[in-house]
Short mmCIF file of C-alpha atoms in Angstrom, two decimals:
data_model
loop_
_atom_site.label_atom_id
_atom_site.label_comp_id
_atom_site.label_asym_id
_atom_site.label_seq_id
_atom_site.Cartn_x
_atom_site.Cartn_y
_atom_site.Cartn_z
CA UNK S 1 -22.57 -8.90 -18.70
CA UNK S 2 -22.48 -9.00 -15.05
CA UNK S 3 -22.67 -12.17 -12.70
CA UNK S 4 -25.67 -12.76 -10.82
CA UNK S 5 -23.53 -12.85 -7.69
CA UNK S 6 -21.94 -9.43 -8.59
CA UNK S 7 -25.45 -8.03 -7.55
CA UNK S 8 -27.53 -7.72 -4.55
CA UNK S 9 -31.03 -8.33 -4.07
CA UNK S 10 -31.91 -4.90 -5.73
CA UNK S 11 -29.79 -5.76 -8.69
CA UNK S 12 -27.51 -2.75 -7.14
CA UNK S 13 -23.76 -3.84 -7.16
CA UNK S 14 -22.11 -2.88 -4.71
CA UNK S 15 -18.68 -4.81 -5.21
CA UNK S 16 -16.76 -1.61 -6.54
CA UNK S 17 -18.04 0.94 -3.73
CA UNK S 18 -16.86 -1.57 -0.96
CA UNK S 19 -13.73 -1.91 -2.78
CA UNK S 20 -13.41 2.10 -2.87
CA UNK S 21 -14.96 1.93 0.60
CA UNK S 22 -11.67 -0.13 1.58
CA UNK S 23 -9.03 1.65 -0.40
CA UNK S 24 -10.66 5.16 1.25
CA UNK S 25 -9.90 4.04 4.34
CA UNK S 26 -6.48 2.80 3.48
CA UNK S 27 -5.83 6.46 2.25
CA UNK S 28 -6.36 7.37 5.86
CA UNK S 29 -3.37 6.32 7.15
CA UNK S 30 -1.14 9.14 6.73
CA UNK S 31 -2.97 10.99 9.46
CA UNK S 32 -2.02 8.55 11.75
CA UNK S 33 1.65 7.63 10.51
CA UNK S 34 3.02 11.42 10.25
CA UNK S 35 2.24 11.80 14.15
CA UNK S 36 3.26 8.68 15.31
CA UNK S 37 6.61 9.29 13.59
CA UNK S 38 7.23 11.92 16.38
CA UNK S 39 6.66 9.10 18.91
CA UNK S 40 8.45 6.39 17.51
CA UNK S 41 10.95 5.29 14.82
CA UNK S 42 9.53 3.72 11.53
CA UNK S 43 10.20 0.29 11.73
CA UNK S 44 8.75 0.60 15.88
CA UNK S 45 5.64 1.81 14.14
CA UNK S 46 5.55 -1.14 11.68
CA UNK S 47 6.25 -3.45 13.99
CA UNK S 48 3.41 -2.46 16.44
CA UNK S 49 0.77 -1.86 13.35
CA UNK S 50 1.60 -5.78 12.45
CA UNK S 51 0.94 -6.96 16.06
CA UNK S 52 -2.11 -5.23 16.36
CA UNK S 53 -3.58 -6.17 13.06
CA UNK S 54 -2.28 -9.69 13.84
CA UNK S 55 -4.67 -9.91 17.22
CA UNK S 56 -7.25 -8.64 14.75
CA UNK S 57 -7.41 -11.26 12.75
CA UNK S 58 -6.90 -14.33 15.16
CA UNK S 59 -10.15 -15.16 14.61
CA UNK S 60 -9.63 -15.76 10.39
CA UNK S 61 -6.00 -17.24 11.29
CA UNK S 62 -6.84 -20.29 13.72
CA UNK S 63 -9.90 -22.16 12.30
CA UNK S 64 -7.88 -22.07 9.06
CA UNK S 65 -4.21 -23.10 10.56
CA UNK S 66 -5.28 -27.01 9.41
CA UNK S 67 -4.77 -25.66 5.88
CA UNK S 68 -0.91 -25.03 6.04
CA UNK S 69 -0.27 -28.97 5.61
CA UNK S 70 -1.85 -28.30 1.95
CA UNK S 71 0.43 -25.54 0.95
CA UNK S 72 3.20 -25.77 -2.14
CA UNK S 73 6.63 -24.66 -2.00
CA UNK S 74 5.66 -22.01 -4.59
CA UNK S 75 2.95 -20.45 -2.58
CA UNK S 76 5.20 -20.69 0.35
CA UNK S 77 7.63 -18.66 -1.41
CA UNK S 78 5.01 -15.99 -2.77
CA UNK S 79 3.73 -15.82 0.56
CA UNK S 80 7.02 -14.93 2.36
CA UNK S 81 8.11 -12.32 -0.50
CA UNK S 82 4.48 -10.29 -0.21
CA UNK S 83 4.67 -10.68 3.67
CA UNK S 84 8.67 -9.55 3.61
CA UNK S 85 8.45 -7.33 0.73
CA UNK S 86 4.49 -5.56 1.09
CA UNK S 87 3.84 -6.06 4.27
CA UNK S 88 7.04 -5.45 6.39
CA UNK S 89 9.84 -3.59 4.33
CA UNK S 90 7.41 -1.74 1.69
CA UNK S 91 5.64 0.17 5.39
CA UNK S 92 9.01 0.92 6.56
CA UNK S 93 9.58 3.03 3.40
CA UNK S 94 5.87 4.29 3.19
CA UNK S 95 6.74 5.38 7.25
CA UNK S 96 9.73 6.89 6.34
CA UNK S 97 8.83 8.99 3.18
CA UNK S 98 6.58 10.36 4.70
CA UNK S 99 8.63 11.64 7.40
CA UNK S 100 11.13 13.16 5.10
CA UNK S 101 9.14 14.17 2.03
CA UNK S 102 6.29 16.05 1.11
CA UNK S 103 2.89 13.63 2.29
CA UNK S 104 1.20 14.82 -0.87
CA UNK S 105 3.70 14.15 -3.18
CA UNK S 106 4.09 10.53 -1.81
CA UNK S 107 0.66 9.51 -1.91
CA UNK S 108 0.50 10.11 -5.28
CA UNK S 109 3.53 9.12 -6.57
CA UNK S 110 2.38 5.71 -5.29
CA UNK S 111 -0.06 5.39 -7.89
CA UNK S 112 2.85 3.79 -10.03
CA UNK S 113 2.45 0.80 -8.59
CA UNK S 114 0.21 -0.72 -11.01
CA UNK S 115 2.74 0.05 -13.74
CA UNK S 116 5.17 -1.99 -11.76
CA UNK S 117 2.90 -4.69 -10.56
CA UNK S 118 1.59 -5.30 -14.54
CA UNK S 119 5.66 -5.89 -15.36
CA UNK S 120 6.02 -8.19 -12.58
CA UNK S 121 3.05 -9.79 -13.48
CA UNK S 122 4.32 -10.04 -17.40
CA UNK S 123 8.18 -11.38 -15.68
CA UNK S 124 6.68 -13.74 -13.33
CA UNK S 125 3.18 -15.36 -15.09
CA UNK S 126 3.89 -14.61 -18.89
CA UNK S 127 0.75 -12.17 -18.61
CA UNK S 128 0.54 -10.41 -22.11
CA UNK S 129 1.09 -6.51 -22.23
CA UNK S 130 -0.93 -4.42 -23.94
CA UNK S 131 0.46 -2.56 -27.30
CA UNK S 132 -0.03 0.99 -25.47
CA UNK S 133 1.46 -0.22 -22.01
CA UNK S 134 4.59 1.17 -22.90
CA UNK S 135 3.43 4.88 -23.92
CA UNK S 136 1.18 4.70 -21.17
CA UNK S 137 3.89 3.97 -18.45
CA UNK S 138 6.49 6.54 -19.82
CA UNK S 139 3.88 8.97 -19.42
CA UNK S 140 3.35 8.23 -15.64
CA UNK S 141 6.75 8.21 -15.04
CA UNK S 142 7.63 11.23 -16.69
CA UNK S 143 4.50 12.71 -14.92
CA UNK S 144 6.19 11.56 -11.14
CA UNK S 145 9.74 12.89 -12.16
CA UNK S 146 7.86 16.16 -12.54
CA UNK S 147 5.45 15.92 -9.91
CA UNK S 148 8.49 14.84 -7.42
CA UNK S 149 10.46 18.28 -8.46
CA UNK S 150 9.40 21.37 -6.27
CA UNK S 151 11.13 23.78 -8.04
CA UNK S 152 11.71 22.45 -11.58
CA UNK S 153 14.07 25.35 -13.25
CA UNK S 154 16.55 24.78 -10.52
CA UNK S 155 16.94 21.17 -11.14
CA UNK S 156 20.29 22.20 -13.01
CA UNK S 157 21.83 23.71 -9.74
CA UNK S 158 21.13 21.24 -7.45
CA UNK S 159 18.48 18.31 -6.96
CA UNK S 160 18.34 19.76 -2.85
CA UNK S 161 17.56 23.38 -4.69
CA UNK S 162 15.23 21.73 -6.76
CA UNK S 163 13.43 20.00 -3.96
CA UNK S 164 14.14 16.56 -4.69
CA UNK S 165 13.48 15.19 -1.23
CA UNK S 166 14.89 11.53 0.40
CA UNK S 167 11.58 11.34 1.02
CA UNK S 168 10.72 10.80 -2.68
CA UNK S 169 13.17 8.03 -2.96
CA UNK S 170 11.89 6.07 -0.25
CA UNK S 171 8.16 6.56 -1.68
CA UNK S 172 9.64 5.00 -5.09
CA UNK S 173 11.13 2.24 -3.21
CA UNK S 174 7.80 1.17 -1.37
CA UNK S 175 6.04 1.57 -4.92
CA UNK S 176 8.56 -1.16 -5.91
CA UNK S 177 8.01 -3.07 -3.26
CA UNK S 178 4.41 -3.07 -2.82
CA UNK S 179 3.76 -3.81 -6.68
CA UNK S 180 6.25 -6.45 -6.30
CA UNK S 181 3.82 -7.89 -3.26
CA UNK S 182 0.88 -7.32 -5.67
CA UNK S 183 2.37 -9.86 -7.61
CA UNK S 184 3.40 -12.34 -5.29
CA UNK S 185 -0.12 -11.77 -3.77
CA UNK S 186 -1.79 -13.52 -6.99
CA UNK S 187 0.69 -16.31 -6.43
CA UNK S 188 -0.56 -16.59 -2.99
CA UNK S 189 -4.06 -16.66 -3.86
CA UNK S 190 -3.67 -19.31 -6.43
CA UNK S 191 -2.55 -21.59 -3.46
CA UNK S 192 -4.27 -20.61 -0.28
CA UNK S 193 -8.15 -19.28 0.56
CA UNK S 194 -8.33 -15.30 1.18
CA UNK S 195 -8.87 -15.88 4.79
CA UNK S 196 -5.95 -17.71 5.76
CA UNK S 197 -3.54 -15.88 2.83
CA UNK S 198 -4.58 -12.03 4.17
CA UNK S 199 -3.74 -13.14 8.19
CA UNK S 200 -0.43 -15.35 7.04
CA UNK S 201 0.64 -12.04 5.28
CA UNK S 202 0.39 -10.36 8.73
CA UNK S 203 1.99 -13.67 10.62
CA UNK S 204 4.96 -13.30 7.86
CA UNK S 205 5.39 -9.55 8.28
CA UNK S 206 5.51 -9.76 12.10
CA UNK S 207 8.15 -12.03 12.13
CA UNK S 208 9.97 -9.87 9.52
CA UNK S 209 9.55 -7.24 11.40
CA UNK S 210 11.08 -8.66 14.80
CA UNK S 211 14.00 -10.21 12.75
CA UNK S 212 15.01 -6.43 11.29
CA UNK S 213 14.38 -4.81 15.22
CA UNK S 214 16.71 -7.76 16.44
CA UNK S 215 19.30 -6.98 14.04
CA UNK S 216 18.98 -3.32 14.43
CA UNK S 217 19.17 -3.86 18.75
CA UNK S 218 15.76 -2.38 18.94
CA UNK S 219 14.12 -4.98 20.53
CA UNK S 220 13.87 -4.21 23.90
CA UNK S 221 11.43 -1.44 26.00
CA UNK S 222 13.62 1.91 25.18
CA UNK S 223 12.82 1.49 21.53
CA UNK S 224 9.83 0.06 21.57
CA UNK S 225 8.39 2.28 23.72
CA UNK S 226 10.49 5.60 23.96
CA UNK S 227 10.45 8.70 25.70
CA UNK S 228 8.28 10.79 23.69
CA UNK S 229 6.04 7.46 23.77
CA UNK S 230 6.42 7.35 27.24
CA UNK S 231 5.29 11.11 27.71
CA UNK S 232 2.43 10.80 25.12
CA UNK S 233 1.09 7.04 26.22
CA UNK S 234 -2.46 7.96 25.05
CA UNK S 235 -1.63 9.54 21.99
CA UNK S 236 0.24 6.98 20.86
CA UNK S 237 -1.84 3.85 21.93
CA UNK S 238 -4.81 5.86 20.57
CA UNK S 239 -3.02 6.52 17.25
CA UNK S 240 -1.56 3.01 16.90
CA UNK S 241 -5.49 1.66 17.28
CA UNK S 242 -6.31 3.79 14.70
CA UNK S 243 -3.99 2.91 12.40
CA UNK S 244 -4.34 -0.72 12.97
CA UNK S 245 -7.60 -1.19 12.83
CA UNK S 246 -8.93 2.46 10.62
CA UNK S 247 -6.31 2.11 7.86
CA UNK S 248 -5.67 -1.64 8.53
CA UNK S 249 -7.25 -4.48 9.03
CA UNK S 250 -10.71 -3.05 8.85
CA UNK S 251 -10.29 -1.70 5.02
CA UNK S 252 -8.06 -4.64 4.16
CA UNK S 253 -11.21 -7.25 5.00
CA UNK S 254 -13.61 -4.69 3.12
CA UNK S 255 -11.40 -4.27 0.14
CA UNK S 256 -11.42 -7.95 -0.32
CA UNK S 257 -14.49 -8.62 0.06
CA UNK S 258 -15.58 -5.79 -2.63
CA UNK S 259 -12.71 -7.33 -4.89
CA UNK S 260 -14.84 -10.94 -4.77
CA UNK S 261 -17.70 -8.65 -6.38
CA UNK S 262 -16.15 -6.98 -8.72
CA UNK S 263 -14.22 -7.16 -11.83
CA UNK S 264 -10.23 -6.36 -11.81
CA UNK S 265 -10.77 -3.79 -14.51
CA UNK S 266 -13.51 -1.70 -12.71
CA UNK S 267 -11.59 -2.20 -9.10
CA UNK S 268 -8.50 -0.45 -10.10
CA UNK S 269 -10.60 2.43 -10.81
CA UNK S 270 -12.10 2.37 -7.34
CA UNK S 271 -8.72 1.90 -5.66
CA UNK S 272 -7.91 5.28 -6.62
CA UNK S 273 -10.26 6.57 -3.66
CA UNK S 274 -7.18 5.70 -1.75
CA UNK S 275 -5.74 8.53 -3.38
CA UNK S 276 -7.96 10.95 -2.89
CA UNK S 277 -8.38 10.34 0.87
CA UNK S 278 -4.78 10.41 1.20
CA UNK S 279 -4.26 13.74 -0.41
CA UNK S 280 -7.41 15.08 0.99
CA UNK S 281 -5.76 14.55 4.57
CA UNK S 282 -2.21 15.40 3.69
CA UNK S 283 -3.05 18.67 1.95
CA UNK S 284 -6.46 19.18 4.13
CA UNK S 285 -4.83 18.40 7.76
CA UNK S 286 -1.00 18.34 7.33
CA UNK S 287 -0.73 21.77 4.77
CA UNK S 288 1.07 19.39 2.40
CA UNK S 289 0.22 21.55 -0.69
CA UNK S 290 1.31 20.95 -4.11
CA UNK S 291 2.26 23.55 -6.76
CA UNK S 292 0.67 24.23 -10.02
CA UNK S 293 3.18 22.06 -12.21
CA UNK S 294 3.03 19.32 -9.18
CA UNK S 295 -1.42 19.50 -9.74
CA UNK S 296 -0.98 18.85 -13.39
CA UNK S 297 1.88 16.23 -12.87
CA UNK S 298 -0.18 14.70 -10.53
CA UNK S 299 -3.73 14.44 -12.30
CA UNK S 300 -1.77 13.42 -15.48
CA UNK S 301 0.34 10.76 -13.42
CA UNK S 302 -3.58 9.19 -12.30
CA UNK S 303 -4.78 9.60 -15.19
CA UNK S 304 -1.72 7.63 -17.07
CA UNK S 305 -2.32 4.66 -14.50
CA UNK S 306 -5.54 4.31 -14.99
CA UNK S 307 -5.18 4.05 -18.65
CA UNK S 308 -2.33 1.19 -18.16
CA UNK S 309 -5.26 -0.82 -16.32
CA UNK S 310 -7.73 -0.03 -18.77
CA UNK S 311 -5.75 -1.29 -21.36
CA UNK S 312 -4.31 -4.04 -19.97
CA UNK S 313 -8.05 -5.10 -19.02
CA UNK S 314 -8.85 -5.00 -22.27
CA UNK S 315 -5.62 -7.47 -23.33
CA UNK S 316 -7.22 -9.75 -20.17
CA UNK S 317 -10.44 -10.38 -21.45
CA UNK S 318 -9.37 -11.83 -24.74
#
């Protein structure tokens, strides 16, 4: 039975639809990142994204700062990893993947994250794995490989001729970091409130991005706002604001509100709205089409990941 708090006054459970809406809005980020790649370096885009999201989250952060005194060391460790791996480094690799690969392939491959996060939860928290987990995980991985190869018949000639791009590698690295960040986020939520956790992750991410830019000598005006951005100032500002709001802060708040009202097993399916929205944008607006075998592989990948979530939900319910 569903808890009474999971339904509105008329008995309709809107939590999953909030999860779907938040995920779909996340899926729109390719619409802004792809043109921003023409104006900024990938790490600079992520830096500005964090600056703007932090400004949006200040009303959530400031009233809850007193809670920081109560946070234990393990929670801080999870928070630092989540901010570094998920908010900063993972997002850099996602931006690079969109720049160097087929954006549609990149967005579909990222669906492998639940497999990575499930394995991470098994290692860190001792979560049980369903007997059929490895079967569906193997199908997802094989489908991801087939999806990545544009011309399978040429793979014996060379990876480059087969269509394996640097973007695919970046997408897999991103999936690893984002999947690990999901596991760390669970550890964070055990030790602090949702509002503080979401805003502090952005703070940690911004701190990491500042260090990264400093190390690479990019923390100065000519790199933070290069000539292409100076030439198209209005476009650059509009795209950054859209990325930070429509695809950043706003969906984060909607998603977590929906997650609070939704069973994890149900949320996993509605989260796939992110892929649907992303594919509609990359294929529909940027002409990043898939070949027939890639479409079959994409469907197999998404179906296998859905089954991973389903069998794991069965185990968690026991």
